[in-house]
PDB file of C-alpha atoms in Angstrom:
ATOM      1  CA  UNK A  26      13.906   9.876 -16.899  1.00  0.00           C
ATOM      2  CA  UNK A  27      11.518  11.619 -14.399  1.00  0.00           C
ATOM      3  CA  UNK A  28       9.475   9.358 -11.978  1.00  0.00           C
ATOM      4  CA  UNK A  29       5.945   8.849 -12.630  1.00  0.00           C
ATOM      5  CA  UNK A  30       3.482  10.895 -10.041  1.00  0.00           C
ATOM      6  CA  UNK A  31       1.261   9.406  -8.473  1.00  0.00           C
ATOM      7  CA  UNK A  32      -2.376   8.709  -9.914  1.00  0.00           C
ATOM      8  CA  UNK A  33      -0.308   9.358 -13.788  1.00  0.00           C
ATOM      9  CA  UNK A  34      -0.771   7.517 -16.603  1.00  0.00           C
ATOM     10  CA  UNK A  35       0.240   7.745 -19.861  1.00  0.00           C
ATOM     11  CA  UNK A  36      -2.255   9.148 -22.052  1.00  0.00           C
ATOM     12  CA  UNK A  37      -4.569   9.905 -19.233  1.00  0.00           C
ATOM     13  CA  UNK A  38      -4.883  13.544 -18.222  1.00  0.00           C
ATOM     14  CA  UNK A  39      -3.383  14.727 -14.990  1.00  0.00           C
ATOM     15  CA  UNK A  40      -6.370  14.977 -12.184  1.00  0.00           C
ATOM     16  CA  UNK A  41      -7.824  18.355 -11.866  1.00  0.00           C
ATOM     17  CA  UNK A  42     -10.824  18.173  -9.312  1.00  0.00           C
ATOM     18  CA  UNK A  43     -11.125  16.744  -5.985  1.00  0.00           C
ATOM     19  CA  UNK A  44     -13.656  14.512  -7.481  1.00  0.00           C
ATOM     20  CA  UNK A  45     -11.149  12.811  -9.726  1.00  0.00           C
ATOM     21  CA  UNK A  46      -8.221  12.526  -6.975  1.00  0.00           C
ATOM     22  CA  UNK A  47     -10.796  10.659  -4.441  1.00  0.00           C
ATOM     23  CA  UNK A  48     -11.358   8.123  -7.944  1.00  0.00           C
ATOM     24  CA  UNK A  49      -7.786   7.788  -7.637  1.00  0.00           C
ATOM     25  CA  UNK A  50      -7.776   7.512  -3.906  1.00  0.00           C
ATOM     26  CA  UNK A  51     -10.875   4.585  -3.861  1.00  0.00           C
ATOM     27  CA  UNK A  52      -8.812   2.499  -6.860  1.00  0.00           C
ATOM     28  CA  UNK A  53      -5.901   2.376  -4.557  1.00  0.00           C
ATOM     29  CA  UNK A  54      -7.416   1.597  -1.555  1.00  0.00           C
ATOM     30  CA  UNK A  55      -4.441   0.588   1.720  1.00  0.00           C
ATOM     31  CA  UNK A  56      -6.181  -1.170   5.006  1.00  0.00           C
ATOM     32  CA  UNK A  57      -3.649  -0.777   7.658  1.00  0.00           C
ATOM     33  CA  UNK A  58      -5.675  -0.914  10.411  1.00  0.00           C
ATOM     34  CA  UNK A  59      -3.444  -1.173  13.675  1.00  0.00           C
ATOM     35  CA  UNK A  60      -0.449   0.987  11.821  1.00  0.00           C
ATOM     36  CA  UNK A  61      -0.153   4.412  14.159  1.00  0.00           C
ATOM     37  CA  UNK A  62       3.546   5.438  13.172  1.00  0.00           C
ATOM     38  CA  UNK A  63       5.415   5.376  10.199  1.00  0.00           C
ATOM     39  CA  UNK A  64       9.453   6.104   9.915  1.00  0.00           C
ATOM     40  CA  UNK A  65      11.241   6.073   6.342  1.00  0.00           C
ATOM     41  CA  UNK A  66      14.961   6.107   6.089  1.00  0.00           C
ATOM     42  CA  UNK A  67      15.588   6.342   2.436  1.00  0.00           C
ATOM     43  CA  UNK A  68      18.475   7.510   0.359  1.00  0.00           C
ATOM     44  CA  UNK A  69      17.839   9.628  -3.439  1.00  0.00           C
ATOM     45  CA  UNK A  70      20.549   7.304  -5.287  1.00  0.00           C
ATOM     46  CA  UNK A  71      22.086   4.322  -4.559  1.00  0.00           C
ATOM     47  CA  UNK A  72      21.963   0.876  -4.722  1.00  0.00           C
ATOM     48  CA  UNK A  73      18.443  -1.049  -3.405  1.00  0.00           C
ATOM     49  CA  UNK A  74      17.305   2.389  -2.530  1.00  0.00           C
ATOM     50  CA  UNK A  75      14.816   2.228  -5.923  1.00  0.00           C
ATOM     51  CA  UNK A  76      12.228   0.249  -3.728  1.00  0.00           C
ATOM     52  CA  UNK A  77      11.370   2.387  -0.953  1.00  0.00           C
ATOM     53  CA  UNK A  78      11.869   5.908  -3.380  1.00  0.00           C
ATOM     54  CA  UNK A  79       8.720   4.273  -5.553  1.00  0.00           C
ATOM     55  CA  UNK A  80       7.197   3.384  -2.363  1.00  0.00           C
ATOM     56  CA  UNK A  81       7.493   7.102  -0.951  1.00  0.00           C
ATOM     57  CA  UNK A  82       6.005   8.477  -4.036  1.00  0.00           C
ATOM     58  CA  UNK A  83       3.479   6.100  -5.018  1.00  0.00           C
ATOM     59  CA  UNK A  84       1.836   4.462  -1.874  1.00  0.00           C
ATOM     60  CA  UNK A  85       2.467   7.072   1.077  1.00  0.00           C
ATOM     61  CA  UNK A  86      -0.095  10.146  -0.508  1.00  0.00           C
ATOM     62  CA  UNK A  87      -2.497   6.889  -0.311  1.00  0.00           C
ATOM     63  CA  UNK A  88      -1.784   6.066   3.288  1.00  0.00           C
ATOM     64  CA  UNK A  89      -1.665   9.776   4.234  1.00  0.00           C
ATOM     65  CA  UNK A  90      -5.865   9.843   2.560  1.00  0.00           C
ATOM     66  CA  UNK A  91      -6.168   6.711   4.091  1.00  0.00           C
ATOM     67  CA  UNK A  92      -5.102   6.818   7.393  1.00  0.00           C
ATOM     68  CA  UNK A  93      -4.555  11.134   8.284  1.00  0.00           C
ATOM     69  CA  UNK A  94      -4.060   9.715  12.283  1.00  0.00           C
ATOM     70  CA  UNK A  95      -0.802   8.094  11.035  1.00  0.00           C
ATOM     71  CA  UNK A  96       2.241  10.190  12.034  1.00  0.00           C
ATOM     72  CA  UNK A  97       4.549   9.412   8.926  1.00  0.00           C
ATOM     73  CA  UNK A  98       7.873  10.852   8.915  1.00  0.00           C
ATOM     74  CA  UNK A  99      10.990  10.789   6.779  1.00  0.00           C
ATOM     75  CA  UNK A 100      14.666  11.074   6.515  1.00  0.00           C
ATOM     76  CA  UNK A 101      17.030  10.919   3.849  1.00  0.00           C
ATOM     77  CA  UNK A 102      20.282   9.149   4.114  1.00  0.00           C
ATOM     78  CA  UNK A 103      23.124   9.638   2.527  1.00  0.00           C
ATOM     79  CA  UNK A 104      24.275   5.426   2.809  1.00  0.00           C
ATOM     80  CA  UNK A 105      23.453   2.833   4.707  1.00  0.00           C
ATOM     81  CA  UNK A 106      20.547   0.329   3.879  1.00  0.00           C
ATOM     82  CA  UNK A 107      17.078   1.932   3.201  1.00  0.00           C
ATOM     83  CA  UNK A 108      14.718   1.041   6.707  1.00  0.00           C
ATOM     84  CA  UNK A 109      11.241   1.187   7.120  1.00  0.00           C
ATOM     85  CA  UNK A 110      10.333   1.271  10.669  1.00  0.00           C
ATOM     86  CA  UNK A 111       6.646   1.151  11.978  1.00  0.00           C
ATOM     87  CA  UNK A 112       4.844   1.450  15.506  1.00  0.00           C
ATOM     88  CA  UNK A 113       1.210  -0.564  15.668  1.00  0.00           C
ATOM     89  CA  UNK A 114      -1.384   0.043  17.856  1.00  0.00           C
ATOM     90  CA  UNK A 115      -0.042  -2.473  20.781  1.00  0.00           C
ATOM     91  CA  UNK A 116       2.534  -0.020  21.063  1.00  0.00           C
ATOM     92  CA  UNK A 117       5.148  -2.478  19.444  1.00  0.00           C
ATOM     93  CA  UNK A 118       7.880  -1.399  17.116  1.00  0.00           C
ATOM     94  CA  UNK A 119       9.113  -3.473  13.936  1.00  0.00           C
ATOM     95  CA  UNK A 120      12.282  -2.577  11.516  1.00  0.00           C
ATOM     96  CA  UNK A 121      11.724  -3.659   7.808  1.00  0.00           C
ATOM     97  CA  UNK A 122      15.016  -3.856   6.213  1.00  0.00           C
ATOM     98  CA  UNK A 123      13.981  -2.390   2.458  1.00  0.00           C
ATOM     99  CA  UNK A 124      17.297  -3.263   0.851  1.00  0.00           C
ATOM    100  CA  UNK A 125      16.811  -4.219  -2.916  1.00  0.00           C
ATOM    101  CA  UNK A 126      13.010  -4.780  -2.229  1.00  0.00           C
ATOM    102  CA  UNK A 127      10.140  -3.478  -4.835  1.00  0.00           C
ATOM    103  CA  UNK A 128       7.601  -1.011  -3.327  1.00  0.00           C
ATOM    104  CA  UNK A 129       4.819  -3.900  -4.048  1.00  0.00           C
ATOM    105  CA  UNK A 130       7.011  -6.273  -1.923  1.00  0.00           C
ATOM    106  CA  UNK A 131       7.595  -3.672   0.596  1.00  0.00           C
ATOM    107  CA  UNK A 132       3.741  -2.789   0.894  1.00  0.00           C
ATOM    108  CA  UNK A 133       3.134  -6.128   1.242  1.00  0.00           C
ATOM    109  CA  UNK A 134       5.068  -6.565   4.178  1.00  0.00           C
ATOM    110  CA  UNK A 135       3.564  -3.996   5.789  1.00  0.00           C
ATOM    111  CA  UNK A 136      -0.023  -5.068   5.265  1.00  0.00           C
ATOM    112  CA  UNK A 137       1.035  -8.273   6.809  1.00  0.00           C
ATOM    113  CA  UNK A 138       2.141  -7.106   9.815  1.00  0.00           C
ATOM    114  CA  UNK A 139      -1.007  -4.388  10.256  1.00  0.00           C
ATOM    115  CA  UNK A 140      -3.353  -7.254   9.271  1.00  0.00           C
ATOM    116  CA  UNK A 141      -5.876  -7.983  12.105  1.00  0.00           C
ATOM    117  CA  UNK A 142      -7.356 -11.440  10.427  1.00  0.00           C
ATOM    118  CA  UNK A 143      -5.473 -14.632  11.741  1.00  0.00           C
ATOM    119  CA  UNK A 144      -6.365 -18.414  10.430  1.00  0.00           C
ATOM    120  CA  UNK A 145      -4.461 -20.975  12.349  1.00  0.00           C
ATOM    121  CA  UNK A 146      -1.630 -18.745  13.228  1.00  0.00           C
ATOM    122  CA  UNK A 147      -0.882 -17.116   9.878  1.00  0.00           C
ATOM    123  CA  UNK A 148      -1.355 -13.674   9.551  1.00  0.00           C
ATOM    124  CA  UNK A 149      -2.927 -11.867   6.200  1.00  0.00           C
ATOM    125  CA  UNK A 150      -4.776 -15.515   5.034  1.00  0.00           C
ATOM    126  CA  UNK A 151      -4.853 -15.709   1.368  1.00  0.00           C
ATOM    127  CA  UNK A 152      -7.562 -14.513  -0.721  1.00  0.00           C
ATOM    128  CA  UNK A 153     -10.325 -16.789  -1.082  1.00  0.00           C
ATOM    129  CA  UNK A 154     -12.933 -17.250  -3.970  1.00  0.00           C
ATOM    130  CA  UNK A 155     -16.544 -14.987  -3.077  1.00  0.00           C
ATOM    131  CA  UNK A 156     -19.072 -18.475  -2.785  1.00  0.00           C
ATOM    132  CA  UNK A 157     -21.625 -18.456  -6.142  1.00  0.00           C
ATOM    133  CA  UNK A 158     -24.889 -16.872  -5.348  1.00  0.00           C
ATOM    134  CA  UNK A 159     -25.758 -17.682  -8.698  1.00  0.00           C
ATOM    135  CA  UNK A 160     -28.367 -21.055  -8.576  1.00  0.00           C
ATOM    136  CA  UNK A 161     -27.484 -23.872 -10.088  1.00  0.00           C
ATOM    137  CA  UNK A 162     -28.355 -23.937 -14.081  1.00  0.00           C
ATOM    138  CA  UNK A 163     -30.774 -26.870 -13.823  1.00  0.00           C
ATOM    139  CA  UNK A 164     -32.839 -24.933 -11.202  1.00  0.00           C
ATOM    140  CA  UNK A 165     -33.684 -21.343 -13.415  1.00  0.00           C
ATOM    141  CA  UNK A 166     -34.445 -23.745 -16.440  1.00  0.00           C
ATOM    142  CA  UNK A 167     -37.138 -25.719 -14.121  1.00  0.00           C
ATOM    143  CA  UNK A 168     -38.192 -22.339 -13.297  1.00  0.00           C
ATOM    144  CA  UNK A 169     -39.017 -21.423 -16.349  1.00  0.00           C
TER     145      UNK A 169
END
């Protein structure tokens, strides 16, 4: 079975202008904002190499719209454990050990570490409810 392309679906034709590919580009939107280099060490078969395969062909042509200053490059391996290794903008440099992970999982990771927002020392806070701007039900009847 073939992998999927990115910005496929089934039943959906494939995108033919550049006005349909930037659709696809704003639906899959990736902040990394302090990311500045980008290393892949990724095998074509193998086990726990699935992970970072989906994640080369599904979320790097989004990072590559995204973020064009990002120097991304890649190497296959033939074994050894699939890496992921990234530079940010302080000029530090992590290793993400992509064994067995799922490209969601892995992309998650990443955001993580590029996220700027702290709250109390944790990084990437989670997502909070937008406040109701909506008045209260008893106030638009009064108005009435």
């Amino acid at each position: 079975m073939a992998m999927k392309m990115y910005g496929r679906w089934k039943g959906v034709p494939k995108p033919k202008t550049e006005e349909q590919l930037a659709a696809i580009h704003e639906r899959f939107k990736i902040g990394l904002p302090r990311l500045t280099k980008l290393e892949m060490h990724w095998g074509w078969k193998g086990p726990g190499h699935t992970g970072i395969r989906r994640f080369r062909a599904f979320k790097i042509p989004n990072i590559r719209h995204w973020h064009p200053d990002v120097e991304i490059t890649e190497e296959r391996i033939k074994t050894g454990t699939p890496l992921l290794k990234y530079t940010l903008d302080d000029g530090s440099t992590h290793t993400l050990d992509c064994n067995g992970l799922h490209c969601n999982v892995i992309l998650d990771k990443l955001q993580r570490a590029c996220s700027t927002k702290t709250i109390k020392g944790i990084s990437n806070p989670p997502k909070m409810r937008p406040k109701n701007t909506n008045p209260p039900i008893m106030e638009q009847e009064q108005s009435l």
